Amino acid sequence: MKTYGGLWIAHGQGSADRHFVDENSELDAPPYPAAPKYRLKRVWLSPEQERTFYWGFSNQTLWPLCHTAFERPNFNPLDWEGYRTVNQLFTDAIPLESLNSHSTLLVQDYHFALVPLLLRSRLLKLGIPRIEHPRISLFWHIPWPHSDLFQRCPWAREIVRGMNAADLIGFHTSASCKNFKDTAYEILGSESEQGAKVAPFPMGIETPPTPHISLTERHQLRQHYGVQTQYLAVGVDRIDYTKGIFERFQAVDRFLEVNPKYRGNFTLLQIGAPSRGEIPRYQTLLQDLQTEARRINAKHANQSNEVILFRAQHHARSELEKIYAIADLCLVTSLHDGMNLVAKEYLWNQPKPLHSCPAGALVLSKYAGAAEELTEAWQINPHDIEEIASTIKDILHTPEHERARRLRRLQQQVLDHNADHWANSFLRASRSNNENSARASTQKSIAG
Ligand code: GDG
């Protein structure tokens, strides 16, 4: 938005949001520093709409349905009703008068599957011919599961029809694209072929130059975070059952069981940002993780050393960057993940190898979208605790030149496919796709 400008329509949920908007619920953004780059328009939801649309259908139906983490989705008709209502609310908030066939509308994520079709209906009701519609692109940040699985959802047809009305649908991976195309074809038959173009756009991170960090700073930072051991692994996640944090703790436990010489010499620093705390499953997960960390710490207790330092709180970005920089390895053990940006952030924040410090190594779930790109990472099956444990050991025994070689290759991949690359290629594809479909509809109407 900062690069291209435009209008961002978003849920107003902050306690002060209403104080900072004009009579159209809009404001300049970003508010600081003074030069605004785009407009922000707030949509207000009632507590009931938040409960059904956000906590309910988005996060207790679509989220578990799309992640193969063996978590049962809720199929609650009231939540579905709330989801439809809020999708209509957001569609109605789109200022049609300022859009034309040169405009691009980006619909973000699984909360808004119905917006593309609802918008088409609104445009057609106003008598605006298809050729004059804005380009509609949808980016789906989470995986798309196997067609057979998705069709268990009682409202699968409405969801897929809603999405298919876009010109372009982007996923992070080719696997999700294939699953979506299969689902659309099985549900809609040949109608699906006249719908959206579907393609992978693997998302990247911002890649500014990263600061150098000296041996002394590294030492001080480790002390600051309570790390007293030679080897440090890091995990950074929202506390979510899809992220495989519990499995990660168990793998560290197993690693120390099989390799007792690392007891007192290996720490996992786990950052867990509280997330979706209104949902009971997320509350019990946090408690389970705390209990498991305590159990493992007691089991391998070595004087004052804790094996798992679990910091279940939000951290400033600058702090995360330092934590990435001081860790010898990063454990990304998602049971399923659209992409996983943490993997890329860890790689990018690795300092130039310092004398006597090993190059950072990434343990990466093969069920994270990032695994399609980051092929030089140490890939594991997150359900296989033995495999994660033995991979940690393999990494600690890998020669330095090999670790450094892999890191260089991975960092190059992160740089070549950074956030700018993602935004530019998605927008370019939105535009070229529209030109193609505009041409196709012109030809059709001429033929007609
Ligand atoms: C969804 C998809 C996809 C975490 N803790 C803190 C914090 N974070 C930041 C990380 C990272 C982001 O949150 C998490 O991104 P992920 O990609 O790992 O995962 P999700 O939140 O599940 O995101 C995912 C993504 O969308 C993008 O499309 O990759 O698959 O599930 O940037 O650094 N940031 C701060 N404090 C924390 O405590 N400041």
Coordinates of C-alpha atoms and ligand atoms in Angstrom, one line a residue:
M1 CA 0.0 0.0 0.0
K2 CA 2.9 2.4 0.8
T3 CA 4.3 1.8 -2.7
Y4 CA 1.1 1.9 -4.8
G5 CA -1.3 4.0 -2.7
G6 CA -5.1 3.3 -2.7
L7 CA -7.8 2.5 -0.2
W8 CA -7.4 -0.3 2.5
I9 CA -10.7 -1.5 3.9
A10 CA -10.2 -3.1 7.3
H11 CA -12.1 -4.1 10.5
G12 CA -11.9 -1.3 13.1
Q13 CA -11.3 -3.1 16.3
G14 CA -8.8 -0.9 18.2
S15 CA -10.2 0.8 21.3
A16 CA -9.4 4.3 19.8
D17 CA -10.2 3.6 16.1
R18 CA -13.5 5.5 16.1
H19 CA -11.8 8.6 17.4
F20 CA -9.5 9.0 14.4
V21 CA -11.9 8.6 11.4
D22 CA -13.9 11.1 9.4
E23 CA -17.6 10.9 8.6
N24 CA -16.9 8.1 6.0
S25 CA -15.0 6.1 8.6
E26 CA -11.8 6.9 6.8
L27 CA -8.3 8.3 7.7
D28 CA -4.9 8.8 6.2
A29 CA -2.4 6.1 6.6
P30 CA 0.1 5.5 7.9
P31 CA -0.7 8.3 10.5
Y32 CA 2.9 8.8 11.4
P33 CA 5.1 10.3 10.0
A34 CA 3.1 13.1 8.5
A35 CA 3.2 12.1 4.8
P36 CA 0.3 9.6 4.3
K37 CA 0.7 7.0 1.6
Y38 CA -2.8 5.6 1.3
R39 CA -6.3 5.8 2.9
L40 CA -7.7 3.5 5.5
K41 CA -11.4 2.8 5.8
R42 CA -12.8 1.2 8.8
V43 CA -15.7 -1.3 8.8
W44 CA -17.4 -1.7 12.2
L45 CA -18.6 -5.1 13.4
S46 CA -21.0 -5.8 16.3
P47 CA -19.8 -8.2 19.0
E48 CA -22.2 -10.8 17.6
Q49 CA -20.6 -10.4 14.1
E50 CA -17.1 -10.6 15.5
R51 CA -18.1 -13.8 17.3
T52 CA -19.7 -15.5 14.4
F53 CA -17.6 -14.2 11.4
Y54 CA -14.1 -13.9 13.0
W55 CA -13.9 -16.2 16.1
G56 CA -16.4 -18.6 14.6
F57 CA -16.4 -19.3 10.9
S58 CA -13.0 -17.9 10.0
N59 CA -11.0 -19.3 12.9
Q60 CA -12.9 -22.4 14.0
T61 CA -14.2 -23.6 10.6
L62 CA -12.0 -22.4 7.7
W63 CA -8.7 -22.4 9.7
P64 CA -8.9 -26.0 10.9
L65 CA -10.6 -27.1 7.6
C66 CA -7.7 -25.8 5.5
H67 CA -4.9 -27.0 7.7
T68 CA -4.4 -30.7 7.8
A69 CA -3.5 -30.7 11.6
F70 CA -6.2 -33.2 12.6
E71 CA -8.2 -30.6 14.3
R72 CA -12.0 -30.9 13.9
P73 CA -13.6 -27.8 12.3
N74 CA -16.9 -26.5 13.8
F75 CA -19.7 -26.4 11.2
N76 CA -22.1 -24.0 12.8
P77 CA -24.9 -22.5 10.7
L78 CA -25.0 -19.4 12.8
D79 CA -21.3 -18.8 12.3
W80 CA -21.8 -19.3 8.5
E81 CA -24.7 -16.8 8.6
G82 CA -22.4 -14.3 10.3
Y83 CA -19.6 -14.9 7.8
R84 CA -22.0 -14.2 4.9
T85 CA -23.3 -11.0 6.5
V86 CA -19.8 -9.6 7.2
N87 CA -18.6 -10.5 3.7
Q88 CA -21.6 -8.5 2.4
L89 CA -20.7 -5.6 4.8
F90 CA -17.2 -5.4 3.4
T91 CA -18.4 -5.7 -0.2
D92 CA -20.8 -2.8 0.4
A93 CA -17.9 -0.7 1.9
I94 CA -16.1 -0.8 -1.5
P95 CA -16.5 2.6 -3.1
L96 CA -17.7 1.6 -6.6
E97 CA -17.8 5.2 -7.8
S98 CA -14.0 5.4 -7.5
L99 CA -13.4 2.1 -9.4
N100 CA -13.1 1.4 -13.1
S101 CA -11.6 -1.3 -15.3
H102 CA -8.2 0.0 -14.6
S103 CA -8.6 -0.5 -10.8
T104 CA -7.3 -3.5 -9.0
L105 CA -9.1 -4.9 -6.0
L106 CA -7.1 -7.2 -3.7
V107 CA -9.1 -9.4 -1.4
Q108 CA -7.0 -10.7 1.4
D109 CA -7.4 -14.1 2.9
Y110 CA -9.8 -16.7 4.1
H111 CA -12.0 -14.2 5.9
F112 CA -13.4 -12.9 2.6
A113 CA -14.0 -15.9 0.3
L114 CA -17.4 -14.6 -0.8
V115 CA -16.4 -11.0 -1.6
P116 CA -15.4 -11.6 -5.3
L117 CA -18.9 -13.0 -6.2
L118 CA -20.8 -10.5 -4.0
L119 CA -18.9 -7.7 -5.7
R120 CA -19.7 -9.0 -9.2
S121 CA -23.4 -9.2 -8.3
R122 CA -23.3 -5.6 -7.0
L123 CA -21.6 -4.4 -10.2
L124 CA -24.1 -6.3 -12.4
K125 CA -27.1 -5.0 -10.5
L126 CA -25.9 -1.5 -11.3
G127 CA -25.8 -2.4 -14.9
I128 CA -22.0 -2.3 -15.2
P129 CA -20.9 -4.7 -17.9
R130 CA -18.3 -7.3 -17.0
I131 CA -15.7 -5.6 -19.3
E132 CA -15.8 -2.5 -17.1
H133 CA -15.4 -4.3 -13.8
P134 CA -12.2 -3.7 -11.7
R135 CA -9.7 -6.5 -11.6
I136 CA -10.5 -8.7 -8.6
S137 CA -7.6 -10.7 -7.1
L138 CA -7.8 -12.9 -4.1
F139 CA -4.8 -14.0 -2.1
W140 CA -5.3 -16.9 0.2
H141 CA -2.6 -17.0 2.9
I142 CA -3.3 -20.5 4.3
P143 CA -3.1 -23.9 2.6
W144 CA -5.9 -25.3 0.5
P145 CA -6.5 -28.9 1.5
H146 CA -7.3 -31.9 -0.6
S147 CA -10.6 -31.6 -2.4
D148 CA -12.2 -34.5 -0.7
L149 CA -11.5 -32.9 2.7
F150 CA -12.8 -29.5 1.7
Q151 CA -16.0 -30.9 0.5
R152 CA -16.9 -32.0 4.0
C153 CA -17.8 -28.4 4.6
P154 CA -21.6 -28.0 4.2
W155 CA -21.0 -24.6 2.4
A156 CA -18.1 -25.7 0.2
R157 CA -20.0 -24.9 -3.0
E158 CA -20.9 -21.3 -1.9
I159 CA -17.3 -20.7 -0.8
V160 CA -15.7 -22.0 -4.0
R161 CA -18.2 -20.1 -6.2
G162 CA -17.5 -17.0 -4.2
M163 CA -13.8 -17.3 -4.8
N164 CA -14.0 -18.4 -8.4
A165 CA -15.6 -15.1 -9.4
A166 CA -12.2 -13.4 -8.9
D167 CA -10.0 -12.9 -12.0
L168 CA -7.0 -14.3 -10.1
I169 CA -6.5 -16.4 -7.0
G170 CA -3.1 -16.6 -5.5
F171 CA -1.8 -19.2 -3.0
H172 CA 1.7 -19.6 -1.6
T173 CA 2.3 -23.1 -3.2
S174 CA 1.6 -25.1 -6.3
A175 CA 0.2 -27.8 -4.1
S176 CA -2.5 -25.5 -2.8
C177 CA -3.2 -24.4 -6.4
K178 CA -3.7 -27.9 -7.5
N179 CA -6.0 -28.8 -4.6
F180 CA -8.1 -25.7 -5.2
K181 CA -8.4 -26.4 -9.0
D182 CA -9.4 -30.0 -8.2
T183 CA -12.0 -28.8 -5.6
A184 CA -13.4 -26.2 -8.0
Y185 CA -13.7 -28.7 -10.9
E186 CA -15.3 -31.4 -8.7
I187 CA -17.8 -29.0 -7.3
L188 CA -18.5 -26.7 -10.2
G189 CA -17.7 -28.9 -13.2
S190 CA -16.9 -27.0 -16.4
E191 CA -18.2 -23.7 -14.8
S192 CA -14.9 -23.7 -12.9
E193 CA -13.0 -23.3 -16.1
Q194 CA -14.6 -20.0 -16.9
G195 CA -13.6 -18.7 -13.5
A196 CA -10.4 -17.4 -11.9
K197 CA -6.9 -18.0 -13.0
V198 CA -5.1 -19.8 -10.1
A199 CA -1.4 -19.5 -9.6
P200 CA 1.3 -19.7 -6.9
F201 CA 2.8 -16.5 -5.5
P202 CA 5.1 -17.5 -2.6
M203 CA 5.2 -14.6 -0.2
G204 CA 8.5 -13.1 0.9
I205 CA 9.7 -10.8 3.7
E206 CA 11.3 -7.4 3.6
T207 CA 15.1 -7.7 3.2
P208 CA 16.8 -4.5 4.5
P209 CA 20.5 -4.8 5.2
T210 CA 20.9 -6.6 8.6
P211 CA 23.2 -5.1 11.3
H212 CA 26.5 -6.7 12.1
I213 CA 26.7 -8.2 15.6
S214 CA 29.9 -8.7 17.4
L215 CA 30.9 -11.7 19.6
T216 CA 30.5 -9.5 22.7
E217 CA 27.0 -8.4 21.7
R218 CA 26.1 -12.0 21.0
H219 CA 27.3 -13.1 24.4
Q220 CA 25.5 -10.2 26.2
L221 CA 22.2 -10.8 24.3
R222 CA 22.3 -14.5 25.2
Q223 CA 22.8 -13.6 28.8
H224 CA 19.9 -11.1 28.6
Y225 CA 17.6 -13.9 27.4
G226 CA 18.8 -16.3 30.1
V227 CA 20.7 -18.6 27.8
Q228 CA 23.6 -20.2 29.6
T229 CA 24.4 -23.0 27.2
Q230 CA 26.7 -23.3 24.2
Y231 CA 24.0 -24.3 21.7
L232 CA 20.9 -22.3 21.2
A233 CA 17.8 -23.1 19.1
V234 CA 14.9 -20.7 18.6
G235 CA 11.2 -21.0 17.8
V236 CA 9.0 -18.0 17.0
D237 CA 5.3 -18.5 16.5
R238 CA 1.8 -17.3 17.3
I239 CA 0.6 -19.9 19.8
D240 CA -1.4 -22.0 17.4
Y241 CA -1.9 -25.7 17.2
T242 CA -0.9 -25.7 13.5
K243 CA 2.6 -24.6 14.4
G244 CA 3.7 -27.9 16.0
I245 CA 5.1 -26.3 19.1
F246 CA 4.2 -29.2 21.3
E247 CA 5.9 -31.7 18.9
R248 CA 9.0 -29.4 18.9
F249 CA 9.2 -29.5 22.7
Q250 CA 8.9 -33.3 22.6
A251 CA 11.7 -33.5 20.0
V252 CA 14.0 -31.4 22.2
D253 CA 13.2 -33.8 25.1
R254 CA 14.0 -36.8 22.9
F255 CA 17.2 -35.2 21.6
L256 CA 18.5 -34.8 25.1
E257 CA 17.3 -38.3 26.1
V258 CA 19.3 -39.9 23.2
N259 CA 22.2 -37.5 23.5
P260 CA 22.8 -36.9 27.2
K261 CA 26.1 -35.2 26.6
Y262 CA 24.1 -32.2 25.4
R263 CA 22.3 -31.8 28.7
G264 CA 23.2 -28.5 30.2
N265 CA 24.6 -27.5 26.9
F266 CA 21.5 -27.0 24.7
T267 CA 18.6 -24.5 25.1
L268 CA 15.4 -23.9 23.1
L269 CA 14.3 -20.3 23.4
Q270 CA 10.6 -20.4 22.4
I271 CA 8.8 -17.1 21.7
G272 CA 5.0 -17.6 21.7
A273 CA 2.9 -14.6 20.8
P274 CA -0.6 -15.0 22.4
S275 CA -3.2 -15.5 19.7
R276 CA -6.9 -16.0 19.3
G277 CA -7.3 -16.1 23.1
E278 CA -11.1 -16.1 22.9
I279 CA -11.1 -19.6 21.5
P280 CA -11.0 -22.3 24.1
R281 CA -8.7 -24.6 22.1
Y282 CA -6.1 -21.8 22.1
Q283 CA -6.4 -21.3 25.9
T284 CA -5.8 -25.0 26.6
L285 CA -2.9 -25.1 24.1
L286 CA -1.1 -22.4 26.0
Q287 CA -1.6 -24.2 29.3
D288 CA -0.5 -27.6 27.8
L289 CA 2.7 -25.9 26.4
Q290 CA 3.5 -24.4 29.8
T291 CA 3.0 -27.7 31.5
E292 CA 5.1 -29.6 28.9
A293 CA 8.0 -27.1 29.1
R294 CA 8.0 -27.4 33.0
R295 CA 8.0 -31.2 32.7
I296 CA 10.9 -31.3 30.3
N297 CA 12.9 -28.7 32.3
A298 CA 12.4 -30.8 35.5
K299 CA 13.4 -34.0 33.7
H300 CA 16.7 -32.6 32.3
A301 CA 17.4 -30.2 35.1
N302 CA 21.1 -29.4 35.3
Q303 CA 21.9 -26.9 38.1
S304 CA 20.2 -23.7 37.1
N305 CA 19.9 -24.4 33.3
E306 CA 16.5 -24.6 31.8
V307 CA 16.2 -26.6 28.6
I308 CA 13.1 -24.7 27.3
L309 CA 12.9 -21.0 27.9
F310 CA 9.3 -20.4 27.0
R311 CA 8.4 -16.7 26.7
A312 CA 4.7 -16.6 26.0
Q313 CA 4.3 -12.9 25.2
H314 CA 4.4 -10.5 22.3
H315 CA 7.9 -9.2 21.5
A316 CA 9.0 -6.1 19.6
R317 CA 10.2 -6.8 16.0
S318 CA 13.6 -5.4 16.9
E319 CA 13.9 -7.9 19.7
L320 CA 12.9 -10.8 17.4
E321 CA 15.6 -9.8 15.0
K322 CA 18.2 -10.0 17.8
I323 CA 16.9 -13.4 18.9
Y324 CA 17.2 -14.7 15.4
A325 CA 20.7 -13.4 15.1
I326 CA 22.0 -15.2 18.3
A327 CA 20.5 -18.6 17.6
D328 CA 22.5 -21.5 16.1
L329 CA 19.4 -23.1 14.7
C330 CA 15.7 -22.3 14.2
L331 CA 13.0 -25.0 14.6
V332 CA 10.0 -24.5 12.3
T333 CA 7.9 -27.6 12.9
S334 CA 4.4 -26.6 11.6
L335 CA 2.0 -29.4 11.1
H336 CA 0.8 -27.5 8.1
D337 CA 1.5 -23.9 7.1
G338 CA 0.5 -21.7 4.2
M339 CA 4.1 -20.3 3.9
N340 CA 5.8 -19.6 7.3
L341 CA 7.6 -16.3 7.2
V342 CA 9.5 -17.0 10.4
A343 CA 11.7 -19.5 8.5
K344 CA 12.7 -16.7 6.1
E345 CA 13.1 -14.1 8.8
Y346 CA 15.5 -16.4 10.7
L347 CA 17.6 -16.9 7.5
W348 CA 17.7 -13.3 6.6
N349 CA 18.7 -12.1 10.1
Q350 CA 21.7 -14.4 10.3
P351 CA 24.9 -12.3 10.8
K352 CA 28.0 -12.9 8.7
P353 CA 29.6 -16.0 10.2
L354 CA 31.7 -15.0 13.2
H355 CA 34.9 -16.7 14.2
S356 CA 34.0 -19.7 16.3
C357 CA 30.2 -19.3 15.8
P358 CA 28.5 -21.7 13.4
A359 CA 26.4 -20.5 10.5
G360 CA 22.7 -20.6 11.3
A361 CA 20.8 -23.7 10.3
L362 CA 17.0 -24.1 9.6
V363 CA 15.0 -27.1 10.5
L364 CA 11.9 -26.9 8.4
S365 CA 8.6 -28.8 8.3
K366 CA 8.0 -30.3 4.9
Y367 CA 4.4 -29.3 5.4
A368 CA 5.2 -25.6 5.6
G369 CA 4.7 -23.8 2.2
A370 CA 8.3 -22.5 2.6
A371 CA 9.5 -26.0 2.0
E372 CA 8.7 -25.7 -1.7
E373 CA 11.3 -23.0 -2.0
L374 CA 13.8 -23.6 0.8
T375 CA 15.1 -26.9 -0.4
E376 CA 18.5 -26.5 1.3
A377 CA 17.0 -26.4 4.8
W378 CA 17.0 -29.5 6.9
Q379 CA 13.4 -30.7 6.1
I380 CA 11.6 -32.9 8.5
N381 CA 8.1 -34.5 9.1
P382 CA 6.8 -32.7 12.2
H383 CA 4.9 -35.7 13.4
D384 CA 8.1 -37.7 13.5
I385 CA 9.7 -36.8 16.8
E386 CA 12.6 -39.2 16.3
E387 CA 13.4 -37.5 13.0
I388 CA 13.4 -34.0 14.4
A389 CA 15.6 -35.1 17.4
S390 CA 18.2 -36.8 15.1
T391 CA 18.2 -33.8 12.7
I392 CA 19.1 -31.5 15.6
K393 CA 22.0 -33.8 16.3
D394 CA 23.0 -34.0 12.6
I395 CA 23.1 -30.2 12.4
L396 CA 25.4 -29.9 15.4
H397 CA 27.7 -32.4 13.8
T398 CA 27.6 -30.8 10.3
P399 CA 31.0 -29.3 9.1
E400 CA 31.0 -25.5 9.2
H401 CA 31.7 -25.1 5.5
E402 CA 28.5 -27.1 4.7
R403 CA 26.4 -25.1 7.1
A404 CA 27.7 -21.9 5.6
R405 CA 27.1 -23.1 2.1
R406 CA 23.5 -24.0 2.8
L407 CA 22.9 -20.7 4.6
R408 CA 24.3 -18.7 1.6
R409 CA 22.0 -20.5 -0.8
L410 CA 19.0 -20.1 1.4
Q411 CA 19.6 -16.4 2.0
Q412 CA 19.9 -15.8 -1.8
Q413 CA 16.5 -17.4 -2.3
V414 CA 15.0 -15.2 0.5
L415 CA 16.4 -12.1 -1.2
D416 CA 15.3 -13.1 -4.7
H417 CA 11.8 -13.7 -3.6
N418 CA 11.3 -10.9 -1.0
A419 CA 8.2 -8.9 -0.2
D420 CA 8.7 -6.5 -3.1
H421 CA 9.0 -9.4 -5.5
W422 CA 5.7 -10.9 -4.2
A423 CA 3.8 -7.6 -4.4
N424 CA 5.0 -6.8 -7.9
S425 CA 4.4 -10.2 -9.4
F426 CA 1.0 -10.6 -7.8
L427 CA -0.1 -7.1 -9.0
R428 CA 1.4 -7.7 -12.5
A429 CA -0.4 -11.0 -12.8
S430 CA -3.7 -9.3 -11.6
R431 CA -3.3 -6.8 -14.4
S432 CA -2.2 -9.1 -17.2
N433 CA -4.9 -11.6 -16.2
N434 CA -7.5 -8.9 -16.5
E435 CA -6.3 -7.8 -19.9
N436 CA -6.6 -11.4 -21.1
S437 CA -10.1 -11.9 -19.6
A438 CA -11.1 -8.5 -20.9
R439 CA -10.0 -9.6 -24.4
A440 CA -11.8 -12.8 -24.0
S441 CA -15.1 -11.1 -23.0
T442 CA -14.7 -8.6 -25.9
Q443 CA -14.3 -11.5 -28.3
K444 CA -17.3 -13.3 -26.7
S445 CA -19.5 -10.3 -26.9
I446 CA -18.4 -9.6 -30.5
A447 CA -19.1 -13.3 -31.3
G448 CA -22.5 -13.0 -29.5
Ligands
GDG1 C1 -0.4 -16.6 8.0 C2 -0.2 -18.1 7.5 C3 1.7 -17.3 6.1 C4 5.4 -13.8 15.7 N1 5.5 -13.5 17.0 C5 5.7 -12.2 17.1 C6 5.7 -11.6 15.8 N2 5.5 -12.6 15.0 C7 5.5 -12.5 13.5 C8 6.6 -13.3 12.9 C9 6.1 -13.4 11.4 C10 4.6 -13.4 11.7 O1 4.3 -13.0 13.0 C11 4.1 -14.9 11.6 O2 4.0 -15.2 10.3 P1 3.9 -16.7 9.8 O3 4.0 -16.7 8.3 O4 5.0 -17.5 10.5 O5 2.5 -17.3 10.3 P2 1.0 -16.8 10.5 O6 0.8 -15.7 11.5 O7 0.2 -18.0 10.8 O8 0.5 -16.2 9.1 C12 1.3 -18.3 7.1 C13 1.4 -15.9 6.5 O9 0.0 -15.8 6.9 C14 1.7 -14.9 5.4 O10 0.9 -15.2 4.2 O11 3.1 -17.4 5.9 O12 1.4 -19.6 6.6 O13 -0.6 -19.0 8.5 O14 6.4 -12.2 10.7 O15 7.8 -12.6 13.0 N3 6.0 -10.3 15.6 C15 6.2 -9.5 16.6 N4 6.1 -10.0 17.9 C16 5.9 -11.3 18.2 O16 5.9 -11.7 19.4 N5 6.5 -8.2 16.4

